[in-house]
Coordinates of C-alpha atoms in Angstrom, one line a residue:
V29 CA 0.1 0.4 0.1
R30 CA 1.3 3.5 -0.6
S31 CA 1.9 5.8 2.0
S32 CA 1.3 8.8 -0.1
G33 CA -2.3 10.2 0.4
M34 CA -5.0 8.9 -2.1
D35 CA -6.7 11.9 -4.2
E36 CA -9.3 11.1 -7.0
T37 CA -6.7 10.6 -9.8
D38 CA -5.2 7.9 -7.8
E39 CA -4.9 4.5 -8.8
L40 CA -6.2 2.1 -6.1
P41 CA -3.7 -0.2 -4.0
E42 CA -3.6 -3.4 -5.5
R43 CA -2.3 -5.4 -2.9
L44 CA -2.2 -5.2 0.9
V45 CA 1.7 -6.4 1.9
V46 CA 3.3 -7.6 4.8
R47 CA 6.8 -8.2 4.7
H48 CA 7.8 -10.2 7.4
H49 CA 11.7 -11.0 8.4
K50 CA 12.1 -13.5 11.1
T51 CA 15.3 -15.0 13.1
R52 CA 16.2 -17.9 14.9
A53 CA 18.7 -19.3 16.8
T54 CA 19.9 -22.9 17.9
K55 CA 22.5 -23.3 21.1
Y56 CA 24.6 -26.2 20.8
S57 CA 26.6 -26.9 24.0
I58 CA 29.4 -29.3 23.2
R59 CA 32.1 -31.0 25.2
N60 CA 34.9 -33.4 25.0
N61 CA 34.6 -35.8 28.4
T62 CA 38.2 -37.6 27.9
A63 CA 40.6 -36.5 30.5
T64 CA 43.7 -36.8 28.6
G65 CA 45.3 -37.3 25.3
A66 CA 44.8 -35.0 21.7
A67 CA 42.0 -32.5 20.8
V68 CA 39.3 -34.3 18.9
K69 CA 37.5 -33.2 15.9
V70 CA 33.7 -33.0 16.4
Y71 CA 31.3 -32.0 13.7
V72 CA 27.6 -30.6 13.7
D73 CA 25.4 -30.8 11.0
H74 CA 22.9 -28.4 10.9
P75 CA 19.4 -28.2 8.5
A76 CA 17.9 -25.2 7.9
S77 CA 14.2 -24.7 9.4
P78 CA 11.7 -25.5 6.2
E79 CA 9.2 -23.1 7.8
C80 CA 7.7 -20.1 6.2
G81 CA 9.4 -20.9 2.9
G82 CA 12.9 -22.0 4.6
Y83 CA 15.2 -20.7 6.5
V84 CA 18.5 -19.3 5.7
I85 CA 21.5 -20.4 7.8
T86 CA 23.9 -17.2 8.1
T87 CA 26.4 -18.1 10.6
M88 CA 29.9 -18.5 8.5
E89 CA 31.9 -19.0 11.9
R90 CA 33.6 -22.9 12.0
C91 CA 31.7 -23.4 8.5
I92 CA 33.7 -26.3 6.3
K93 CA 30.4 -27.1 4.0
A94 CA 27.4 -25.3 2.9
V95 CA 24.6 -26.1 0.4
T96 CA 21.3 -25.1 0.3
G97 CA 19.4 -25.7 3.4
F98 CA 22.2 -27.3 5.3
K99 CA 25.7 -26.3 6.5
R100 CA 28.4 -28.5 8.7
F101 CA 30.6 -27.1 11.4
R102 CA 34.0 -28.0 12.8
F103 CA 35.5 -27.9 16.2
N104 CA 38.9 -29.0 17.9
L105 CA 38.1 -29.9 21.8
A106 CA 40.7 -30.6 23.7
P107 CA 40.2 -32.9 26.7
Q108 CA 37.6 -31.4 29.0
E109 CA 37.1 -28.8 26.8
E110 CA 33.5 -27.3 26.5
V111 CA 32.0 -24.6 24.3
E112 CA 28.8 -23.4 23.3
F113 CA 28.2 -22.6 19.5
V114 CA 25.0 -21.0 18.3
V115 CA 23.5 -21.6 14.6
N116 CA 21.7 -18.3 13.4
E117 CA 18.7 -18.2 10.6
E118 CA 16.7 -15.8 9.2
V119 CA 14.0 -16.1 6.4
E120 CA 12.1 -13.1 4.4
F121 CA 8.7 -13.6 3.4
E122 CA 5.5 -11.7 2.3
S123 CA 1.9 -12.2 3.1
G124 CA -1.1 -10.2 2.4
T125 CA -4.3 -10.0 0.7
H126 CA -4.7 -9.0 -3.1
L127 CA -7.0 -6.5 -3.6
G128 CA -7.3 -5.7 -7.1
K129 CA -9.7 -3.4 -8.5
T130 CA -12.6 -5.0 -7.2
S131 CA -15.7 -4.7 -4.8
A132 CA -15.1 -2.2 -1.8
N133 CA -16.2 -5.3 0.3
V134 CA -12.7 -7.1 -0.3
Y135 CA -11.6 -3.8 0.9
K136 CA -13.6 -4.1 4.4
S137 CA -12.4 -7.2 4.9
A138 CA -8.8 -6.4 4.8
I139 CA -9.2 -3.6 6.7
E140 CA -11.4 -5.4 9.3
S141 CA -9.0 -8.5 9.3
L142 CA -5.6 -7.4 8.8
G143 CA -5.3 -3.5 8.6
K144 CA -6.2 -2.6 12.3
E145 CA -4.2 -5.4 14.1
L146 CA -0.9 -4.1 11.7
L147 CA -1.6 -0.4 12.5
S148 CA -2.3 -1.2 16.2
S149 CA 1.2 -3.3 16.4
G150 CA 2.9 -0.6 14.3
V151 CA 3.8 -2.4 11.4
L152 CA 1.3 -0.5 8.8
E153 CA 1.8 3.1 9.1
R154 CA -1.3 5.7 9.5
E155 CA -0.9 7.1 6.3
Q156 CA -0.9 3.6 4.6
Y157 CA -3.9 2.5 7.1
E158 CA -5.9 5.7 5.8
A159 CA -5.1 4.8 2.2
L160 CA -7.1 1.8 2.5
V161 CA -9.5 3.4 4.3
G162 CA -9.9 5.8 1.6
A163 CA -9.7 3.0 -1.0
Y164 CA -13.1 1.4 0.3
R165 CA -14.7 4.7 0.8
R166 CA -13.9 5.5 -3.0
L167 CA -14.9 2.1 -4.5
K168 CA -18.0 2.2 -1.8
N169 CA -19.3 5.5 -3.2
E170 CA -18.5 4.1 -7.0
E171 CA -20.7 1.0 -6.2
V172 CA -24.0 3.5 -4.4
M173 CA -23.8 6.1 -7.7
Q174 CA -23.5 3.1 -10.1
G175 CA -26.6 1.3 -8.6
L176 CA -28.3 4.8 -8.8
K177 CA -27.3 5.1 -11.9
R178 CA -28.6 1.9 -13.2
L179 CA -31.8 2.4 -11.6
V180 CA -32.6 5.8 -13.2
E181 CA -31.9 4.6 -16.2
S182 CA -33.5 1.5 -16.1
S183 CA -36.2 0.9 -18.5
S184 CA -37.0 -2.3 -17.0
A185 CA -40.6 -2.6 -14.7
N186 CA -38.2 -5.1 -12.1
L187 CA -36.0 -2.4 -10.5
D188 CA -33.1 -3.8 -8.3
L189 CA -34.4 -2.7 -5.0
S190 CA -33.7 -5.7 -2.9
S191 CA -33.5 -5.9 0.7
S192 CA -29.8 -6.2 0.3
K193 CA -29.5 -3.4 -1.9
M194 CA -31.8 -1.4 0.2
K195 CA -29.9 -2.3 3.3
M196 CA -26.4 -1.2 1.2
Y197 CA -28.0 2.5 0.5
T198 CA -29.0 3.1 3.9
E199 CA -25.7 1.9 5.6
H200 CA -23.7 3.9 3.2
G201 CA -25.7 7.2 4.3
L202 CA -27.7 8.3 1.3
P203 CA -29.5 11.6 2.1
K204 CA -32.7 10.7 3.6
Q205 CA -34.6 12.3 0.9
I206 CA -33.1 9.7 -1.6
L207 CA -34.2 6.9 0.6
D208 CA -37.4 7.9 1.1
R209 CA -37.8 8.0 -2.8
L210 CA -36.1 4.8 -3.1
Q211 CA -38.6 3.4 -0.5
R212 CA -41.5 4.7 -2.6
L213 CA -39.7 3.3 -5.6
E214 CA -39.8 -0.2 -3.7
L215 CA -43.5 0.2 -2.5
L216 CA -44.5 1.2 -6.1
Q217 CA -42.7 -1.7 -7.9
R218 CA -44.6 -4.1 -5.6
E219 CA -47.8 -2.6 -6.1
T220 CA -47.2 -2.6 -9.9
R221 CA -46.3 -6.8 -9.6
H222 CA -49.4 -7.0 -7.8
L223 CA -51.6 -5.3 -10.7
E224 CA -49.9 -7.2 -13.0
E225 CA -51.0 -10.6 -11.4
R226 CA -54.3 -9.2 -11.3
K227 CA -54.1 -8.5 -14.6
S228 CA -52.8 -12.0 -15.6
R229 CA -56.0 -13.3 -14.0
L230 CA -58.4 -11.2 -15.5
K231 CA -57.2 -11.9 -19.1
D232 CA -57.4 -15.8 -18.4
N233 CA -60.8 -15.5 -17.3
I234 CA -62.0 -13.5 -20.2
N235 CA -60.1 -16.3 -22.5
V236 CA -62.4 -18.6 -20.6
V237 CA -65.5 -16.7 -21.6
C238 CA -64.7 -16.0 -24.8
E239 CA -64.0 -20.0 -25.4
N240 CA -67.0 -20.7 -23.6
Q241 CA -69.3 -18.2 -25.6
Q242 CA -67.0 -19.6 -28.9
R243 CA -68.9 -23.3 -27.5
I244 CA -72.1 -22.0 -26.9
R245 CA -72.4 -20.5 -30.8
S246 CA -71.2 -23.4 -32.2
N247 CA -73.8 -25.6 -30.4
I248 CA -76.4 -23.1 -31.6
V249 CA -75.6 -23.4 -35.0
S250 CA -75.8 -27.1 -34.5
M251 CA -79.6 -27.3 -33.3
E252 CA -81.1 -25.2 -36.2
K253 CA -83.0 -28.1 -37.1
V254 CA -84.0 -29.5 -33.7
K255 CA -87.8 -28.3 -32.9
V256 CA -89.8 -28.5 -29.5
D257 CA -87.3 -29.7 -27.1
G258 CA -84.5 -28.2 -29.0
N259 CA -86.0 -24.8 -28.6
Q260 CA -85.8 -25.1 -24.9
L261 CA -82.0 -25.9 -24.8
L262 CA -81.8 -23.0 -27.2
A263 CA -83.3 -20.8 -25.0
R264 CA -81.1 -21.7 -22.0
Y265 CA -78.0 -21.2 -24.5
L266 CA -78.8 -17.8 -25.1
K267 CA -79.8 -16.9 -21.5
D268 CA -76.0 -18.6 -20.8
M269 CA -74.7 -16.4 -23.5
N270 CA -76.3 -13.3 -22.2
N271 CA -75.0 -13.7 -18.6
Q272 CA -71.8 -14.2 -19.9
E273 CA -71.6 -11.0 -22.0
D274 CA -72.2 -9.3 -18.9
E275 CA -69.6 -11.0 -17.1
L276 CA -67.5 -10.2 -20.1
E277 CA -67.8 -6.7 -19.8
A278 CA -67.3 -6.5 -16.1
L279 CA -64.3 -8.2 -16.6
R280 CA -62.8 -5.8 -18.9
A281 CA -64.1 -2.9 -17.3
D282 CA -61.8 -4.0 -14.3
L283 CA -58.8 -4.6 -16.6
E284 CA -59.3 -0.9 -18.0
K285 CA -59.3 0.1 -14.4
I286 CA -55.9 -1.8 -13.7
E287 CA -54.6 -0.8 -17.1
I288 CA -55.1 3.0 -16.2
K289 CA -53.7 2.8 -12.6
A290 CA -50.6 0.8 -13.7
S291 CA -50.2 3.7 -16.0
K292 CA -50.2 5.8 -13.5
Q293 CA -47.7 3.7 -11.3
A294 CA -45.2 3.8 -14.2
N295 CA -45.2 7.5 -15.0
D296 CA -45.1 8.1 -10.9
T297 CA -41.8 5.7 -11.4
V298 CA -40.4 7.7 -14.0
A299 CA -41.0 10.9 -12.1
I300 CA -39.6 9.4 -9.0
K301 CA -36.2 8.3 -11.1
D302 CA -36.0 11.8 -12.1
E303 CA -36.1 13.1 -8.6
I304 CA -33.4 11.3 -7.8
Y305 CA -31.5 11.6 -10.7
Q306 CA -32.0 15.6 -10.0
L307 CA -30.9 15.3 -6.0
A308 CA -27.9 13.6 -6.9
S309 CA -26.9 15.3 -9.7
Y310 CA -27.4 18.7 -8.1
G311 CA -25.3 17.7 -4.9
K312 CA -22.7 16.7 -7.4
L313 CA -22.8 19.7 -9.8
Y314 CA -23.1 22.4 -7.0
K315 CA -21.1 20.8 -4.3
D316 CA -20.1 23.5 -1.4
S317 CA -21.1 26.5 -3.3
E318 CA -24.2 28.4 -2.1
Q319 CA -26.2 28.0 -5.1
G320 CA -29.7 27.1 -4.6
S321 CA -32.2 27.4 -1.7
D322 CA -34.4 24.2 -1.6
D323 CA -33.4 22.2 1.7
E324 CA -33.6 19.3 -0.1
E325 CA -31.1 19.9 -2.6
T326 CA -28.7 21.4 0.1
S327 CA -28.6 18.2 2.1
C328 CA -27.9 16.3 -0.8
R329 CA -25.5 18.8 -2.0
G330 CA -23.4 18.5 1.3
F331 CA -23.4 14.2 1.3
F332 CA -22.4 14.5 -2.6
S333 CA -19.8 17.1 -2.1
N334 CA -16.9 14.5 -1.8
M335 CA -18.1 12.3 -4.5
T336 CA -17.1 14.5 -7.8
S337 CA -15.6 11.7 -9.6
H338 CA -18.4 9.6 -9.8
R339 CA -21.5 11.5 -11.5
L340 CA -24.4 9.8 -12.3
Y341 CA -24.2 10.8 -16.0
R342 CA -20.7 11.9 -17.1

């Protein structure tokens, strides 16, 4: 993570990297227990620890052989001589989290799981920690603004106003004026779905009535040559036909009312989308200036003043 402050033109940090440097020491106590005689040669074969990708033996004193991960040390010990010898090892390796230009949640996870701990331990500098927090805020702002942009531009009746999306907007602290309109959109969408279900049922009922009428007409045509008893059946068919005409008229009247209401809801949806766009765009366009007098616009202007690189429409 770069330690310099991040402005709107900076690239986002791609990784949170912790460079570790570890050391370890092994102490050998060696003694020649013979009472007399010549000095003896003692050899110590020391393998490096394989942990953390493999340590490197740094001790060179008394080394007579060295290969990767191994060193041999030689000692000439006189009778009753005792020595202590320390073999030092060290390793350097990296750990961390790949951030990339992904979601704000990746940055949030890095900050919570690693950033705070490294800051408190003094490994991560305050400026570096603030760079991570700044990246998280920028990405979160971008996600929120892009979500609003897709919302106001969408021509679909199925808007992305799921509970998780509404929770994101609320937790991000969008101005109340915009949150209220988002909630109204969500309510309108639920009402619209309910109307569509009613329209579908009405159309199905209309189709059933029309099919019954067609069946009755066919039966009437087939009875043209039937006398006496046929006349009574014909009267019954005509009565059924008349009742179904009344039913069909009522169904079509209900369908027309629903379509009028659905049309009004569609217009209301467009109007609320436009209000959201105007509130967000106003806040970003005028930033912290004193232009405008509407309380809603002033409130939104304050919220969006630090998000100038993420306009709804560029």
